[in-house]
Structure formats: structure tokens, C-alpha cells
Tab-separated table of C-alpha atoms in Angstrom:
chain	number	residue	atom	x	y	z
A	1	MET	CA	10.642	-8.977	35.270
A	2	ASN	CA	9.863	-12.565	34.290
A	3	LEU	CA	7.718	-12.791	31.160
A	4	ASN	CA	7.635	-16.595	31.333
A	5	LEU	CA	7.976	-16.910	27.567
A	6	ASP	CA	7.304	-20.323	26.084
A	7	PHE	CA	7.501	-20.940	22.344
A	8	GLY	CA	6.941	-24.676	22.670
A	9	PHE	CA	3.562	-24.395	20.934
A	10	PHE	CA	5.208	-22.860	17.866
A	11	ASN	CA	5.783	-25.389	15.066
A	12	TRP	CA	5.773	-25.681	11.274
A	13	ALA	CA	2.169	-26.905	11.133
A	14	LEU	CA	1.112	-23.727	12.936
A	15	VAL	CA	3.111	-21.556	10.540
A	16	GLN	CA	1.771	-23.325	7.468
A	17	SER	CA	-1.868	-23.314	8.582
A	18	PHE	CA	-2.111	-19.755	9.898
A	19	ILE	CA	0.968	-17.536	9.838
A	20	LEU	CA	2.088	-18.159	6.261
A	21	LYS	CA	-1.399	-17.676	4.820
A	22	GLY	CA	-1.824	-14.414	6.690
A	23	LEU	CA	1.603	-13.156	5.610
A	24	ILE	CA	0.898	-14.055	1.981
A	25	PHE	CA	-2.356	-12.078	2.089
A	26	SER	CA	-0.500	-9.089	3.577
A	27	PHE	CA	1.980	-9.235	0.684
A	28	GLN	CA	-0.818	-9.647	-1.884
A	29	LEU	CA	-2.729	-6.701	-0.433
A	30	THR	CA	0.423	-4.563	-0.471
A	31	ILE	CA	1.320	-5.418	-4.084
A	32	VAL	CA	-2.204	-4.943	-5.460
A	33	ALA	CA	-2.697	-1.661	-3.571
A	34	MET	CA	0.722	-0.428	-4.708
A	35	ILE	CA	0.101	-1.155	-8.397
A	36	GLY	CA	-3.473	0.120	-8.370
A	37	GLY	CA	-2.605	3.079	-6.171
A	38	ILE	CA	0.278	4.214	-8.372
A	39	ALA	CA	-1.832	3.855	-11.530
A	40	LEU	CA	-4.778	5.797	-10.074
A	41	GLY	CA	-2.451	8.224	-8.308
A	42	THR	CA	-0.675	9.047	-11.573
A	43	ILE	CA	-4.013	9.847	-13.207
A	44	LEU	CA	-4.954	12.074	-10.260
A	45	ALA	CA	-1.576	13.822	-10.441
A	46	LEU	CA	-2.012	14.519	-14.161
A	47	MET	CA	-5.511	15.852	-13.501
A	48	ARG	CA	-4.209	18.256	-10.844
A	49	LEU	CA	-1.432	19.466	-13.141
A	50	SER	CA	-3.665	19.835	-16.196
A	51	GLY	CA	-4.617	23.435	-15.390
A	52	LYS	CA	-8.256	22.664	-16.234
A	53	GLN	CA	-10.501	23.394	-13.281
A	54	TRP	CA	-13.025	20.692	-14.156
A	55	LEU	CA	-10.177	18.180	-13.719
A	56	VAL	CA	-8.223	19.927	-10.962
A	57	MET	CA	-11.105	20.393	-8.531
A	58	PRO	CA	-12.404	16.797	-8.295
A	59	ALA	CA	-8.861	15.412	-8.150
A	60	ALA	CA	-7.899	17.868	-5.382
A	61	ALA	CA	-11.102	17.079	-3.473
A	62	TYR	CA	-10.380	13.331	-3.742
A	63	VAL	CA	-6.795	13.645	-2.523
A	64	ASN	CA	-7.437	16.146	0.265
A	65	THR	CA	-10.465	14.241	1.576
A	66	LEU	CA	-8.784	10.847	1.813
A	67	ARG	CA	-5.566	12.298	3.239
A	68	SER	CA	-7.619	13.935	6.013
A	69	ILE	CA	-9.439	10.789	7.184
A	70	PRO	CA	-7.941	7.981	9.313
A	71	LEU	CA	-7.377	4.817	7.285
A	72	VAL	CA	-9.298	2.653	9.737
A	73	MET	CA	-12.411	4.759	9.126
A	74	VAL	CA	-12.055	4.398	5.358
A	75	ILE	CA	-11.720	0.621	5.743
A	76	LEU	CA	-14.933	0.471	7.763
A	77	TRP	CA	-16.781	2.749	5.328
A	78	PHE	CA	-15.924	0.686	2.274
A	79	PHE	CA	-16.719	-2.578	4.034
A	80	LEU	CA	-20.093	-1.373	5.309
A	81	LEU	CA	-21.214	0.885	2.450
A	82	ILE	CA	-20.387	-1.208	-0.631
A	83	PRO	CA	-23.688	-2.952	-1.487
A	84	ALA	CA	-23.896	-6.696	-0.906
A	85	ALA	CA	-25.103	-7.006	-4.515
A	86	PHE	CA	-21.599	-6.001	-5.682
A	87	TYR	CA	-19.998	-8.944	-3.883
A	88	GLN	CA	-22.755	-11.344	-5.006
A	89	ALA	CA	-22.174	-10.342	-8.629
A	90	LEU	CA	-18.548	-11.501	-8.529
A	91	PRO	CA	-18.000	-14.860	-10.275
A	92	GLY	CA	-17.691	-18.149	-8.427
A	93	GLY	CA	-19.163	-16.852	-5.197
A	94	ILE	CA	-15.776	-15.339	-4.365
A	95	GLY	CA	-17.368	-12.074	-3.264
A	96	THR	CA	-19.463	-13.762	-0.592
A	97	LYS	CA	-16.654	-16.021	0.628
A	98	TYR	CA	-13.924	-13.374	0.695
A	99	ARG	CA	-15.906	-10.184	1.260
A	100	SER	CA	-13.497	-8.782	3.866
A	101	GLU	CA	-10.430	-9.449	1.719
A	102	ILE	CA	-11.966	-7.896	-1.411
A	103	ALA	CA	-13.139	-4.852	0.557
A	104	ALA	CA	-9.590	-4.464	1.889
A	105	LEU	CA	-8.102	-4.613	-1.628
A	106	ILE	CA	-10.499	-1.932	-2.891
A	107	THR	CA	-10.036	0.285	0.158
A	108	PHE	CA	-6.244	0.266	0.167
A	109	THR	CA	-6.040	0.877	-3.574
A	110	VAL	CA	-8.376	3.867	-3.373
A	111	PHE	CA	-6.814	5.234	-0.178
A	112	GLU	CA	-3.165	4.857	-1.190
A	113	ALA	CA	-3.856	6.514	-4.545
A	114	ALA	CA	-4.230	9.826	-2.692
A	115	TYR	CA	-0.710	9.507	-1.256
A	116	TYR	CA	0.900	8.150	-4.420
A	117	SER	CA	-0.752	11.028	-6.299
A	118	GLU	CA	1.134	13.636	-4.291
A	119	ILE	CA	4.400	11.746	-4.770
A	120	MET	CA	3.866	11.522	-8.525
A	121	ARG	CA	2.854	15.169	-8.727
A	122	ALA	CA	6.145	16.140	-7.080
A	123	GLY	CA	8.012	13.817	-9.449
A	124	ILE	CA	6.379	15.306	-12.531
A	125	GLN	CA	7.125	18.834	-11.336
A	126	SER	CA	10.773	17.855	-10.761
A	127	VAL	CA	11.256	17.311	-14.516
A	128	SER	CA	12.551	20.426	-16.245
A	129	LYS	CA	9.922	22.252	-18.296
A	130	GLY	CA	12.575	22.770	-20.936
A	131	GLN	CA	12.355	19.093	-21.810
A	132	VAL	CA	8.622	19.399	-22.322
A	133	TYR	CA	9.078	22.433	-24.558
A	134	ALA	CA	11.693	20.502	-26.518
A	135	GLY	CA	9.142	17.739	-27.039
A	136	TYR	CA	6.610	20.260	-28.300
A	137	ALA	CA	9.280	21.687	-30.613
A	138	VAL	CA	9.719	18.349	-32.385
A	139	GLY	CA	5.969	17.948	-32.846
A	140	MET	CA	4.974	15.882	-29.819
A	141	THR	CA	1.544	16.240	-28.258
A	142	TYR	CA	0.965	16.762	-24.534
A	143	ALA	CA	0.146	13.067	-24.091
A	144	GLN	CA	3.287	11.990	-25.947
A	145	CYS	CA	5.478	14.320	-23.878
A	146	MET	CA	4.043	12.903	-20.685
A	147	LYS	CA	4.356	9.298	-21.819
A	148	LEU	CA	7.798	9.444	-23.424
A	149	ILE	CA	9.608	12.230	-21.567
A	150	VAL	CA	8.073	13.299	-18.263
A	151	LEU	CA	6.615	10.159	-16.646
A	152	PRO	CA	9.693	7.917	-17.133
A	153	GLN	CA	11.870	10.526	-15.432
A	154	ALA	CA	9.271	11.220	-12.750
A	155	PHE	CA	9.044	7.523	-11.865
A	156	ARG	CA	12.825	7.281	-11.657
A	157	ASN	CA	13.116	10.401	-9.490
A	158	MET	CA	10.333	9.344	-7.135
A	159	LEU	CA	11.063	5.599	-7.030
A	160	PRO	CA	12.670	5.663	-3.548
A	161	VAL	CA	9.754	7.677	-2.154
A	162	LEU	CA	7.225	5.389	-3.846
A	163	LEU	CA	8.915	2.357	-2.304
A	164	THR	CA	9.051	4.026	1.113
A	165	GLN	CA	5.313	4.677	0.904
A	166	THR	CA	4.846	1.019	-0.029
A	167	ILE	CA	6.677	-0.046	3.140
A	168	ILE	CA	4.287	2.145	5.133
A	169	LEU	CA	1.422	0.536	3.198
A	170	PHE	CA	2.656	-2.919	4.214
A	171	GLN	CA	2.630	-1.858	7.858
A	172	ASP	CA	-0.864	-0.372	7.498
A	173	THR	CA	-2.299	-3.654	6.206
A	174	SER	CA	-2.456	-4.775	9.839
A	175	LEU	CA	-5.543	-2.537	10.206
A	176	VAL	CA	-7.724	-4.945	8.218
A	177	TYR	CA	-8.417	-6.748	11.492
A	178	VAL	CA	-11.335	-4.320	11.981
A	179	ILE	CA	-13.245	-6.086	9.193
A	180	SER	CA	-12.068	-9.580	10.208
A	181	ALA	CA	-9.766	-10.067	7.219
A	182	THR	CA	-7.016	-12.528	8.099
A	183	ASP	CA	-3.704	-10.850	7.394
A	184	PHE	CA	-0.400	-11.578	9.138
A	185	VAL	CA	-1.369	-9.818	12.370
A	186	GLY	CA	-4.885	-11.234	12.247
A	187	ALA	CA	-3.593	-14.800	11.901
A	188	ALA	CA	-1.142	-14.300	14.771
A	189	SER	CA	-3.893	-12.788	16.912
A	190	LYS	CA	-6.135	-15.826	16.407
A	191	ILE	CA	-3.335	-18.150	17.491
A	192	ALA	CA	-2.505	-15.935	20.470
A	193	GLN	CA	-6.085	-16.013	21.717
A	194	ARG	CA	-6.555	-19.707	21.011
A	195	ASP	CA	-3.391	-20.813	22.820
A	196	SER	CA	-3.336	-17.969	25.382
A	197	ARG	CA	0.127	-16.904	24.191
A	198	LEU	CA	-0.387	-13.227	23.452
A	199	VAL	CA	3.091	-12.046	24.457
A	200	GLU	CA	4.910	-14.695	22.424
A	201	MET	CA	2.861	-14.212	19.260
A	202	TYR	CA	2.901	-10.417	19.285
A	203	LEU	CA	6.631	-10.465	19.992
A	204	PHE	CA	7.079	-12.751	16.998
A	205	VAL	CA	4.967	-10.415	14.825
A	206	ALA	CA	6.995	-7.377	15.933
A	207	ILE	CA	10.277	-9.128	15.088
A	208	VAL	CA	9.053	-10.177	11.639
A	209	TYR	CA	7.816	-6.665	10.846
A	210	PHE	CA	11.080	-5.146	12.059
A	211	VAL	CA	13.249	-7.501	9.981
A	212	LEU	CA	11.175	-7.073	6.812
A	213	CYS	CA	10.721	-3.298	7.038
A	214	TYR	CA	14.294	-2.594	8.116
A	215	THR	CA	15.667	-4.724	5.270
A	216	LEU	CA	13.405	-3.056	2.714
A	217	SER	CA	14.260	0.426	4.036
A	218	TYR	CA	17.978	-0.352	3.752
A	219	MET	CA	17.501	-1.490	0.152
A	220	VAL	CA	15.565	1.699	-0.638
A	221	LYS	CA	18.406	3.822	0.778
A	222	ARG	CA	20.923	2.021	-1.435
A	223	LEU	CA	18.667	2.533	-4.445
A	224	GLN	CA	18.335	6.215	-3.588
A	225	ARG	CA	22.122	6.614	-3.587
A	226	LYS	CA	22.384	4.921	-6.991
A	227	ILE	CA	19.701	7.175	-8.486
A	228	ALA	CA	21.495	10.218	-7.053
A	229	VAL	CA	24.670	9.130	-8.874
A	230	ILE	CA	22.748	8.704	-12.159
A	231	ARG	CA	21.424	12.254	-11.851
């Protein structure tokens, strides 16, 4: 089979103008969603473990609902349902100019929080209750025990899983094409259609994703072995 591949159109100007900008946005979206998702997910995990039904029920409903809906649907919902007034209220007209990108940041943060929540809940439950009781014995409050004893250990125990979920998040950022946000795949797609080089560009995208994700997964495995030794 002759694919007739020709990468002659590929040059630095093309990378700088399209590819690099799209890749940077994919990284930015991943980092912001990871930080926001872990922060919100930790709060949700604490709510579900509080034992108070008025906290457990809404947190469980949030997590179970978002984990049961395809991400692409959530992206479309947030993009279409967030009022235009919200974007217009943002300073400097940034909301109007970058509506798709801002909607993507909000969506991924909210959506990933449901998955990070379950990871953090497992991490918190992995910490021995005896350590919590020891904290109570020396006069610590529940909040102090969580802050000083439980959460640091939970983060350490779940760090490899959190990073693995972040790699999946990076791959999922390609779905923002449905709202016309220009991520790495979106930028490559525009070039592919403009220059009629779909095979070459999508092959390039696949190779980049493979190299990045495989490298990150290998690093996570090494980190996991180191944490296992520390335990």
C-alpha cells in the first residue's frame, strides 16, 4: 500500500504559527484542570467521608452524575449553557475573544474533579485510622488531623494514580474541537484541511501523543516504585 506521504510542506514557520500554539494550549488546559480538579476533588472527597448526609449526598450526586456522562456532552453543555453575560463580564474582553478556551478550562476542571475525588477518597481511606486517633489524642481537631496527618500521606500514596489520570486528561483535551477551541489536534486539523495533508498531519499528531504519553507513563511507573520503597 502506497500512502504517498509528503512532509515537504512541514516547516518551522508552520510549527510556530499553528502547532506550537495548539500544543501550549493543550498543556495549559491540562495543568489548570489538574490543579483545579485536584483541589475541588479533595473537597468532594472530604464531603463524602464526613459522615454527614447533607454533605455526602450532594457530593455523591455530583461525582456519580459527571462520571456517568460522556465528556464530549459535558463540554457542549458548558459551552452552550453558560450565559453570554458571564463571558462579557470578564475583564479586557477576554471572555468574548476566547470563549471556547475559557469554557474548556471550566469544563475540564469541573469534570475531572469527579475522577480526582474518587482517587483522593481512596487515598484518604488508605491512611490508618490509628494515626487519626493519635492526632485526636494529642488535642488535634478534625481539620488539623486532615491537614497535617491524613492529606499529606494520601497525596503521597495516590500521586502515581493522580499523575496517570492527568495523562488521560491530556489525551482528552483533544475533544475541545467540538467547540472550536484550538488545541494541538485542532491546530493540526486546520493545517491538514488547508494543505490537504490529512494522513501526514494526523500521523504526526499520533507520534507526538505516543512519545509524550509513553514518556510520562514511564516516569510515573518509576515514581510508583520509589513510593513503594518509601512505604
